Amino acid sequence: MKNASTPFRTLWGWPIVLGLLTASGLATALISDTWGDWWSWVGLGVPVAVMGWFTWRPTPAAAPADPNPGDDPATPF
């Protein structure tokens, strides 16, 4: 049964963690004071930093496209 949960955890693991972190940061910001202010900054800042990282990180270069896809002699049309 260990392998049955792997695809679910692979796909949804980090989004669930970031969602729980965001929810706890928001709830702490609305309810708590002093130490809650610090946790709310962490809980709401880390998901934004992760999204920023994956938005602006460099992507690997793509392979150049075939300029003449119709010039293949193996295709009849």
PDB file of C-alpha atoms in Angstrom:
ATOM      1  CA  MET A   1       0.000   0.000   0.000  1.00  0.00           C
ATOM      2  CA  LYS A   2       2.989   2.315   0.330  1.00  0.00           C
ATOM      3  CA  ASN A   3       3.192   2.880  -3.430  1.00  0.00           C
ATOM      4  CA  ALA A   4      -0.542   3.625  -3.744  1.00  0.00           C
ATOM      5  CA  SER A   5      -0.242   6.996  -1.968  1.00  0.00           C
ATOM      6  CA  THR A   6       2.931   8.081  -3.758  1.00  0.00           C
ATOM      7  CA  PRO A   7       1.275   9.679  -6.831  1.00  0.00           C
ATOM      8  CA  PHE A   8      -1.170  11.595  -4.614  1.00  0.00           C
ATOM      9  CA  ARG A   9       1.592  12.797  -2.332  1.00  0.00           C
ATOM     10  CA  THR A  10       3.831  13.640  -5.274  1.00  0.00           C
ATOM     11  CA  LEU A  11       1.177  15.791  -6.913  1.00  0.00           C
ATOM     12  CA  TRP A  12      -0.538  17.336  -3.891  1.00  0.00           C
ATOM     13  CA  GLY A  13       2.055  17.195  -1.094  1.00  0.00           C
ATOM     14  CA  TRP A  14       3.602  20.639  -1.375  1.00  0.00           C
ATOM     15  CA  PRO A  15       0.406  22.497  -2.354  1.00  0.00           C
ATOM     16  CA  ILE A  16      -1.286  21.095   0.766  1.00  0.00           C
ATOM     17  CA  VAL A  17       1.669  22.105   2.946  1.00  0.00           C
ATOM     18  CA  LEU A  18       1.673  25.632   1.508  1.00  0.00           C
ATOM     19  CA  GLY A  19      -2.103  25.875   1.923  1.00  0.00           C
ATOM     20  CA  LEU A  20      -1.925  24.829   5.576  1.00  0.00           C
ATOM     21  CA  LEU A  21       0.931  27.255   6.174  1.00  0.00           C
ATOM     22  CA  THR A  22      -1.070  30.080   4.590  1.00  0.00           C
ATOM     23  CA  ALA A  23      -4.210  29.231   6.565  1.00  0.00           C
ATOM     24  CA  SER A  24      -2.322  29.083   9.854  1.00  0.00           C
ATOM     25  CA  GLY A  25      -0.584  32.383   9.089  1.00  0.00           C
ATOM     26  CA  LEU A  26      -3.884  34.064   8.269  1.00  0.00           C
ATOM     27  CA  ALA A  27      -5.666  32.694  11.341  1.00  0.00           C
ATOM     28  CA  THR A  28      -2.748  33.704  13.557  1.00  0.00           C
ATOM     29  CA  ALA A  29      -2.707  37.214  12.084  1.00  0.00           C
ATOM     30  CA  LEU A  30      -6.408  37.627  12.804  1.00  0.00           C
ATOM     31  CA  ILE A  31      -6.468  36.107  16.309  1.00  0.00           C
ATOM     32  CA  SER A  32      -3.108  36.418  18.036  1.00  0.00           C
ATOM     33  CA  ASP A  33      -0.797  39.239  19.056  1.00  0.00           C
ATOM     34  CA  THR A  34       2.964  39.594  19.700  1.00  0.00           C
ATOM     35  CA  TRP A  35       4.319  36.122  18.779  1.00  0.00           C
ATOM     36  CA  GLY A  36       1.389  35.710  16.366  1.00  0.00           C
ATOM     37  CA  ASP A  37       2.593  38.719  14.412  1.00  0.00           C
ATOM     38  CA  TRP A  38       5.886  36.974  13.762  1.00  0.00           C
ATOM     39  CA  TRP A  39       4.254  33.675  12.817  1.00  0.00           C
ATOM     40  CA  SER A  40       1.799  35.417  10.499  1.00  0.00           C
ATOM     41  CA  TRP A  41       4.713  37.029   8.647  1.00  0.00           C
ATOM     42  CA  VAL A  42       6.336  33.623   8.242  1.00  0.00           C
ATOM     43  CA  GLY A  43       3.104  31.785   7.438  1.00  0.00           C
ATOM     44  CA  LEU A  44       2.062  34.275   4.796  1.00  0.00           C
ATOM     45  CA  GLY A  45       5.526  35.173   3.506  1.00  0.00           C
ATOM     46  CA  VAL A  46       6.947  31.712   2.793  1.00  0.00           C
ATOM     47  CA  PRO A  47       4.228  30.700   0.283  1.00  0.00           C
ATOM     48  CA  VAL A  48       4.620  34.043  -1.509  1.00  0.00           C
ATOM     49  CA  ALA A  49       8.404  33.571  -1.626  1.00  0.00           C
ATOM     50  CA  VAL A  50       7.979  30.026  -3.003  1.00  0.00           C
ATOM     51  CA  MET A  51       5.597  31.269  -5.704  1.00  0.00           C
ATOM     52  CA  GLY A  52       7.998  34.074  -6.581  1.00  0.00           C
ATOM     53  CA  TRP A  53      10.892  31.639  -6.817  1.00  0.00           C
ATOM     54  CA  PHE A  54       9.062  29.328  -9.204  1.00  0.00           C
ATOM     55  CA  THR A  55       7.766  32.272 -11.239  1.00  0.00           C
ATOM     56  CA  TRP A  56      11.091  34.001 -11.833  1.00  0.00           C
ATOM     57  CA  ARG A  57      13.575  31.156 -11.802  1.00  0.00           C
ATOM     58  CA  PRO A  58      15.464  30.549 -15.035  1.00  0.00           C
ATOM     59  CA  THR A  59      14.046  27.835 -17.232  1.00  0.00           C
ATOM     60  CA  PRO A  60      16.171  25.418 -19.251  1.00  0.00           C
ATOM     61  CA  ALA A  61      16.632  26.343 -22.881  1.00  0.00           C
ATOM     62  CA  ALA A  62      14.220  24.665 -25.255  1.00  0.00           C
ATOM     63  CA  ALA A  63      15.411  22.782 -28.320  1.00  0.00           C
ATOM     64  CA  PRO A  64      15.106  24.838 -31.515  1.00  0.00           C
ATOM     65  CA  ALA A  65      12.041  24.150 -33.612  1.00  0.00           C
ATOM     66  CA  ASP A  66      12.355  22.517 -37.019  1.00  0.00           C
ATOM     67  CA  PRO A  67      12.266  25.428 -39.504  1.00  0.00           C
ATOM     68  CA  ASN A  68      11.011  23.242 -42.386  1.00  0.00           C
ATOM     69  CA  PRO A  69       8.831  20.435 -41.041  1.00  0.00           C
ATOM     70  CA  GLY A  70       7.499  19.605 -44.523  1.00  0.00           C
ATOM     71  CA  ASP A  71      10.931  18.850 -46.049  1.00  0.00           C
ATOM     72  CA  ASP A  72      11.132  15.316 -44.685  1.00  0.00           C
ATOM     73  CA  PRO A  73      11.439  12.965 -47.698  1.00  0.00           C
ATOM     74  CA  ALA A  74       9.904  10.078 -45.749  1.00  0.00           C
ATOM     75  CA  THR A  75       6.492  11.796 -45.624  1.00  0.00           C
ATOM     76  CA  PRO A  76       4.511  11.547 -48.881  1.00  0.00           C
ATOM     77  CA  PHE A  77       2.564  14.787 -48.451  1.00  0.00           C
TER      78      PHE A  77
END
